[in-house]
Amino acid sequence: MILNITDAEKVKYARHLLQGPAEHWWSVEAKKKTDGEHSWKEFKDLFLDHHFPTTKKDQFAREFLELTQEGKMVAEYEQEFTRLARFVPSLTAADEDKATCFQQGLSISIQKHLALLPPRTYAKTLSAAMRIEAVEDREKEEQKKEKR
């Protein structure tokens, strides 16, 4: 947590950030509560239920389960992995499980190198994958030079 603020302040700040349809949605939603202000948990739950319905969460979860590096740089794969991982917390809550999921989606050539290493944290797996990719890229460049 960056700021040490109360739950009531979080709701107030989040309300302030809403714009357009989201702001209109909240103005209607806030009037439904007759016994005081919404708690932060209530606000988050209402917001996520409205803006990320179960069907959308399920779609993102399927995308996560099917995600592979295929044709992407490791950094690009990592961005997509991170974006979708929040929709499958049961698979990514534990750091080692998150690392395993990430590794399984990498290209086979990178997986071969990582398989030789002991189980790692997500950050170490990502770092190792990027280093392996850099070495593979240099190797390809050397091969091109030799063919000339």
PDB file of N, CA and C in Angstrom, residues 38-99:
ATOM      1  N   HIS A  38     -20.918   3.508   1.684  1.00  0.00           N
ATOM      2  CA  HIS A  38     -20.422   2.182   1.323  1.00  0.00           C
ATOM      3  C   HIS A  38     -19.025   1.997   1.899  1.00  0.00           C
ATOM      4  N   SER A  39     -18.741   0.787   2.339  1.00  0.00           N
ATOM      5  CA  SER A  39     -17.378   0.462   2.776  1.00  0.00           C
ATOM      6  C   SER A  39     -16.519   0.273   1.524  1.00  0.00           C
ATOM      7  N   TRP A  40     -15.210   0.235   1.706  1.00  0.00           N
ATOM      8  CA  TRP A  40     -14.303   0.014   0.587  1.00  0.00           C
ATOM      9  C   TRP A  40     -14.581  -1.342  -0.059  1.00  0.00           C
ATOM     10  N   LYS A  41     -14.794  -2.369   0.764  1.00  0.00           N
ATOM     11  CA  LYS A  41     -15.076  -3.706   0.228  1.00  0.00           C
ATOM     12  C   LYS A  41     -16.371  -3.692  -0.586  1.00  0.00           C
ATOM     13  N   GLU A  42     -17.406  -3.041  -0.062  1.00  0.00           N
ATOM     14  CA  GLU A  42     -18.670  -2.952  -0.805  1.00  0.00           C
ATOM     15  C   GLU A  42     -18.465  -2.240  -2.134  1.00  0.00           C
ATOM     16  N   PHE A  43     -17.737  -1.129  -2.093  1.00  0.00           N
ATOM     17  CA  PHE A  43     -17.481  -0.375  -3.323  1.00  0.00           C
ATOM     18  C   PHE A  43     -16.760  -1.249  -4.349  1.00  0.00           C
ATOM     19  N   LYS A  44     -15.669  -1.900  -3.912  1.00  0.00           N
ATOM     20  CA  LYS A  44     -14.897  -2.750  -4.838  1.00  0.00           C
ATOM     21  C   LYS A  44     -15.760  -3.864  -5.407  1.00  0.00           C
ATOM     22  N   ASP A  45     -16.514  -4.536  -4.538  1.00  0.00           N
ATOM     23  CA  ASP A  45     -17.362  -5.645  -5.003  1.00  0.00           C
ATOM     24  C   ASP A  45     -18.404  -5.173  -6.008  1.00  0.00           C
ATOM     25  N   LEU A  46     -19.070  -4.061  -5.696  1.00  0.00           N
ATOM     26  CA  LEU A  46     -20.072  -3.519  -6.622  1.00  0.00           C
ATOM     27  C   LEU A  46     -19.438  -3.116  -7.945  1.00  0.00           C
ATOM     28  N   PHE A  47     -18.305  -2.433  -7.860  1.00  0.00           N
ATOM     29  CA  PHE A  47     -17.619  -1.966  -9.065  1.00  0.00           C
ATOM     30  C   PHE A  47     -17.194  -3.143  -9.943  1.00  0.00           C
ATOM     31  N   LEU A  48     -16.550  -4.134  -9.332  1.00  0.00           N
ATOM     32  CA  LEU A  48     -16.071  -5.274 -10.118  1.00  0.00           C
ATOM     33  C   LEU A  48     -17.217  -6.103 -10.676  1.00  0.00           C
ATOM     34  N   ASP A  49     -18.267  -6.292  -9.885  1.00  0.00           N
ATOM     35  CA  ASP A  49     -19.417  -7.052 -10.386  1.00  0.00           C
ATOM     36  C   ASP A  49     -20.073  -6.358 -11.572  1.00  0.00           C
ATOM     37  N   HIS A  50     -20.126  -5.033 -11.524  1.00  0.00           N
ATOM     38  CA  HIS A  50     -20.763  -4.293 -12.617  1.00  0.00           C
ATOM     39  C   HIS A  50     -19.868  -4.212 -13.856  1.00  0.00           C
ATOM     40  N   HIS A  51     -18.598  -3.895 -13.651  1.00  0.00           N
ATOM     41  CA  HIS A  51     -17.708  -3.649 -14.790  1.00  0.00           C
ATOM     42  C   HIS A  51     -16.967  -4.888 -15.271  1.00  0.00           C
ATOM     43  N   PHE A  52     -16.909  -5.928 -14.435  1.00  0.00           N
ATOM     44  CA  PHE A  52     -16.279  -7.187 -14.829  1.00  0.00           C
ATOM     45  C   PHE A  52     -17.199  -8.338 -14.460  1.00  0.00           C
ATOM     46  N   PRO A  53     -18.274  -8.521 -15.225  1.00  0.00           N
ATOM     47  CA  PRO A  53     -19.205  -9.614 -14.916  1.00  0.00           C
ATOM     48  C   PRO A  53     -18.514 -10.972 -15.032  1.00  0.00           C
ATOM     49  N   THR A  54     -19.124 -11.974 -14.458  1.00  0.00           N
ATOM     50  CA  THR A  54     -18.557 -13.316 -14.426  1.00  0.00           C
ATOM     51  C   THR A  54     -18.174 -13.812 -15.810  1.00  0.00           C
ATOM     52  N   THR A  55     -18.995 -13.506 -16.806  1.00  0.00           N
ATOM     53  CA  THR A  55     -18.682 -13.968 -18.157  1.00  0.00           C
ATOM     54  C   THR A  55     -17.358 -13.382 -18.647  1.00  0.00           C
ATOM     55  N   LYS A  56     -17.104 -12.122 -18.312  1.00  0.00           N
ATOM     56  CA  LYS A  56     -15.858 -11.468 -18.717  1.00  0.00           C
ATOM     57  C   LYS A  56     -14.674 -12.067 -17.951  1.00  0.00           C
ATOM     58  N   LYS A  57     -14.855 -12.286 -16.652  1.00  0.00           N
ATOM     59  CA  LYS A  57     -13.795 -12.900 -15.849  1.00  0.00           C
ATOM     60  C   LYS A  57     -13.470 -14.294 -16.379  1.00  0.00           C
ATOM     61  N   ASP A  58     -14.505 -15.054 -16.730  1.00  0.00           N
ATOM     62  CA  ASP A  58     -14.300 -16.399 -17.280  1.00  0.00           C
ATOM     63  C   ASP A  58     -13.541 -16.339 -18.605  1.00  0.00           C
ATOM     64  N   GLN A  59     -13.884 -15.354 -19.431  1.00  0.00           N
ATOM     65  CA  GLN A  59     -13.188 -15.186 -20.710  1.00  0.00           C
ATOM     66  C   GLN A  59     -11.701 -14.907 -20.470  1.00  0.00           C
ATOM     67  N   PHE A  60     -11.404 -14.000 -19.541  1.00  0.00           N
ATOM     68  CA  PHE A  60     -10.005 -13.688 -19.228  1.00  0.00           C
ATOM     69  C   PHE A  60      -9.284 -14.906 -18.650  1.00  0.00           C
ATOM     70  N   ALA A  61      -9.968 -15.685 -17.834  1.00  0.00           N
ATOM     71  CA  ALA A  61      -9.363 -16.893 -17.258  1.00  0.00           C
ATOM     72  C   ALA A  61      -9.020 -17.885 -18.370  1.00  0.00           C
ATOM     73  N   ARG A  62      -9.922 -18.041 -19.338  1.00  0.00           N
ATOM     74  CA  ARG A  62      -9.641 -18.940 -20.472  1.00  0.00           C
ATOM     75  C   ARG A  62      -8.441 -18.436 -21.273  1.00  0.00           C
ATOM     76  N   GLU A  63      -8.397 -17.123 -21.510  1.00  0.00           N
ATOM     77  CA  GLU A  63      -7.264 -16.541 -22.229  1.00  0.00           C
ATOM     78  C   GLU A  63      -5.964 -16.815 -21.478  1.00  0.00           C
ATOM     79  N   PHE A  64      -6.005 -16.698 -20.158  1.00  0.00           N
ATOM     80  CA  PHE A  64      -4.811 -16.953 -19.351  1.00  0.00           C
ATOM     81  C   PHE A  64      -4.360 -18.405 -19.519  1.00  0.00           C
ATOM     82  N   LEU A  65      -5.289 -19.331 -19.424  1.00  0.00           N
ATOM     83  CA  LEU A  65      -4.955 -20.750 -19.507  1.00  0.00           C
ATOM     84  C   LEU A  65      -4.416 -21.137 -20.889  1.00  0.00           C
ATOM     85  N   GLU A  66      -4.798 -20.393 -21.922  1.00  0.00           N
ATOM     86  CA  GLU A  66      -4.344 -20.676 -23.284  1.00  0.00           C
ATOM     87  C   GLU A  66      -3.133 -19.834 -23.692  1.00  0.00           C
ATOM     88  N   LEU A  67      -2.721 -18.921 -22.839  1.00  0.00           N
ATOM     89  CA  LEU A  67      -1.650 -17.984 -23.178  1.00  0.00           C
ATOM     90  C   LEU A  67      -0.298 -18.680 -23.319  1.00  0.00           C
ATOM     91  N   THR A  68       0.381 -18.370 -24.419  1.00  0.00           N
ATOM     92  CA  THR A  68       1.753 -18.838 -24.628  1.00  0.00           C
ATOM     93  C   THR A  68       2.581 -17.690 -25.186  1.00  0.00           C
ATOM     94  N   GLN A  69       3.873 -17.844 -25.125  1.00  0.00           N
ATOM     95  CA  GLN A  69       4.775 -16.824 -25.643  1.00  0.00           C
ATOM     96  C   GLN A  69       4.650 -16.708 -27.155  1.00  0.00           C
ATOM     97  N   GLU A  70       4.398 -17.777 -27.818  1.00  0.00           N
ATOM     98  CA  GLU A  70       4.253 -17.900 -29.265  1.00  0.00           C
ATOM     99  C   GLU A  70       4.387 -16.597 -30.058  1.00  0.00           C
ATOM    100  N   GLY A  71       5.577 -16.374 -30.619  1.00  0.00           N
ATOM    101  CA  GLY A  71       5.815 -15.236 -31.495  1.00  0.00           C
ATOM    102  C   GLY A  71       6.038 -13.912 -30.775  1.00  0.00           C
ATOM    103  N   LYS A  72       6.049 -13.930 -29.463  1.00  0.00           N
ATOM    104  CA  LYS A  72       6.254 -12.698 -28.697  1.00  0.00           C
ATOM    105  C   LYS A  72       7.615 -12.737 -28.012  1.00  0.00           C
ATOM    106  N   MET A  73       8.120 -11.569 -27.714  1.00  0.00           N
ATOM    107  CA  MET A  73       9.303 -11.467 -26.875  1.00  0.00           C
ATOM    108  C   MET A  73       8.865 -11.820 -25.450  1.00  0.00           C
ATOM    109  N   VAL A  74       9.799 -12.227 -24.607  1.00  0.00           N
ATOM    110  CA  VAL A  74       9.462 -12.580 -23.228  1.00  0.00           C
ATOM    111  C   VAL A  74       8.769 -11.405 -22.530  1.00  0.00           C
ATOM    112  N   ALA A  75       9.252 -10.196 -22.740  1.00  0.00           N
ATOM    113  CA  ALA A  75       8.653  -9.017 -22.093  1.00  0.00           C
ATOM    114  C   ALA A  75       7.198  -8.829 -22.515  1.00  0.00           C
ATOM    115  N   GLU A  76       6.894  -9.063 -23.783  1.00  0.00           N
ATOM    116  CA  GLU A  76       5.517  -8.929 -24.264  1.00  0.00           C
ATOM    117  C   GLU A  76       4.631 -10.017 -23.659  1.00  0.00           C
ATOM    118  N   TYR A  77       5.159 -11.235 -23.609  1.00  0.00           N
ATOM    119  CA  TYR A  77       4.429 -12.349 -22.996  1.00  0.00           C
ATOM    120  C   TYR A  77       4.174 -12.049 -21.518  1.00  0.00           C
ATOM    121  N   GLU A  78       5.165 -11.506 -20.838  1.00  0.00           N
ATOM    122  CA  GLU A  78       5.041 -11.203 -19.404  1.00  0.00           C
ATOM    123  C   GLU A  78       3.958 -10.158 -19.160  1.00  0.00           C
ATOM    124  N   GLN A  79       3.865  -9.158 -20.020  1.00  0.00           N
ATOM    125  CA  GLN A  79       2.836  -8.130 -19.854  1.00  0.00           C
ATOM    126  C   GLN A  79       1.435  -8.735 -19.960  1.00  0.00           C
ATOM    127  N   GLU A  80       1.242  -9.582 -20.941  1.00  0.00           N
ATOM    128  CA  GLU A  80      -0.064 -10.225 -21.130  1.00  0.00           C
ATOM    129  C   GLU A  80      -0.349 -11.201 -19.987  1.00  0.00           C
ATOM    130  N   PHE A  81       0.667 -11.931 -19.562  1.00  0.00           N
ATOM    131  CA  PHE A  81       0.545 -12.865 -18.443  1.00  0.00           C
ATOM    132  C   PHE A  81       0.097 -12.106 -17.186  1.00  0.00           C
ATOM    133  N   THR A  82       0.748 -11.001 -16.900  1.00  0.00           N
ATOM    134  CA  THR A  82       0.428 -10.201 -15.713  1.00  0.00           C
ATOM    135  C   THR A  82      -0.985  -9.628 -15.797  1.00  0.00           C
ATOM    136  N   ARG A  83      -1.354  -9.157 -16.978  1.00  0.00           N
ATOM    137  CA  ARG A  83      -2.700  -8.596 -17.157  1.00  0.00           C
ATOM    138  C   ARG A  83      -3.776  -9.630 -16.861  1.00  0.00           C
ATOM    139  N   LEU A  84      -3.573 -10.859 -17.315  1.00  0.00           N
ATOM    140  CA  LEU A  84      -4.590 -11.895 -17.176  1.00  0.00           C
ATOM    141  C   LEU A  84      -4.502 -12.659 -15.850  1.00  0.00           C
ATOM    142  N   ALA A  85      -3.336 -12.664 -15.212  1.00  0.00           N
ATOM    143  CA  ALA A  85      -3.127 -13.458 -13.995  1.00  0.00           C
ATOM    144  C   ALA A  85      -4.077 -13.067 -12.867  1.00  0.00           C
ATOM    145  N   ARG A  86      -4.484 -11.827 -12.812  1.00  0.00           N
ATOM    146  CA  ARG A  86      -5.364 -11.394 -11.718  1.00  0.00           C
ATOM    147  C   ARG A  86      -6.738 -12.041 -11.780  1.00  0.00           C
ATOM    148  N   PHE A  87      -7.074 -12.629 -12.934  1.00  0.00           N
ATOM    149  CA  PHE A  87      -8.363 -13.275 -13.072  1.00  0.00           C
ATOM    150  C   PHE A  87      -8.337 -14.748 -12.677  1.00  0.00           C
ATOM    151  N   VAL A  88      -7.158 -15.248 -12.354  1.00  0.00           N
ATOM    152  CA  VAL A  88      -7.021 -16.639 -11.894  1.00  0.00           C
ATOM    153  C   VAL A  88      -6.160 -16.683 -10.628  1.00  0.00           C
ATOM    154  N   PRO A  89      -6.608 -16.029  -9.568  1.00  0.00           N
ATOM    155  CA  PRO A  89      -5.792 -15.974  -8.357  1.00  0.00           C
ATOM    156  C   PRO A  89      -5.502 -17.347  -7.764  1.00  0.00           C
ATOM    157  N   SER A  90      -6.363 -18.308  -8.005  1.00  0.00           N
ATOM    158  CA  SER A  90      -6.123 -19.648  -7.464  1.00  0.00           C
ATOM    159  C   SER A  90      -4.880 -20.290  -8.087  1.00  0.00           C
ATOM    160  N   LEU A  91      -4.509 -19.857  -9.291  1.00  0.00           N
ATOM    161  CA  LEU A  91      -3.328 -20.408  -9.961  1.00  0.00           C
ATOM    162  C   LEU A  91      -2.075 -19.575  -9.744  1.00  0.00           C
ATOM    163  N   THR A  92      -2.248 -18.331  -9.326  1.00  0.00           N
ATOM    164  CA  THR A  92      -1.093 -17.431  -9.282  1.00  0.00           C
ATOM    165  C   THR A  92      -0.850 -16.780  -7.923  1.00  0.00           C
ATOM    166  N   ALA A  93      -1.632 -17.136  -6.909  1.00  0.00           N
ATOM    167  CA  ALA A  93      -1.463 -16.508  -5.594  1.00  0.00           C
ATOM    168  C   ALA A  93      -0.112 -16.872  -4.978  1.00  0.00           C
ATOM    169  N   ALA A  94       0.262 -18.128  -5.057  1.00  0.00           N
ATOM    170  CA  ALA A  94       1.569 -18.561  -4.532  1.00  0.00           C
ATOM    171  C   ALA A  94       2.632 -18.249  -5.589  1.00  0.00           C
ATOM    172  N   ASP A  95       3.708 -17.633  -5.162  1.00  0.00           N
ATOM    173  CA  ASP A  95       4.737 -17.178  -6.100  1.00  0.00           C
ATOM    174  C   ASP A  95       5.315 -18.319  -6.943  1.00  0.00           C
ATOM    175  N   GLU A  96       5.567 -19.463  -6.328  1.00  0.00           N
ATOM    176  CA  GLU A  96       6.125 -20.600  -7.083  1.00  0.00           C
ATOM    177  C   GLU A  96       5.124 -21.114  -8.119  1.00  0.00           C
ATOM    178  N   ASP A  97       3.830 -21.118  -7.776  1.00  0.00           N
ATOM    179  CA  ASP A  97       2.799 -21.528  -8.742  1.00  0.00           C
ATOM    180  C   ASP A  97       2.731 -20.549  -9.907  1.00  0.00           C
ATOM    181  N   LYS A  98       2.837 -19.266  -9.596  1.00  0.00           N
ATOM    182  CA  LYS A  98       2.832 -18.238 -10.639  1.00  0.00           C
ATOM    183  C   LYS A  98       4.030 -18.442 -11.567  1.00  0.00           C
ATOM    184  N   ALA A  99       5.191 -18.726 -10.990  1.00  0.00           N
ATOM    185  CA  ALA A  99       6.396 -18.970 -11.788  1.00  0.00           C
ATOM    186  C   ALA A  99       6.206 -20.191 -12.688  1.00  0.00           C
TER     187      ALA A  99
END
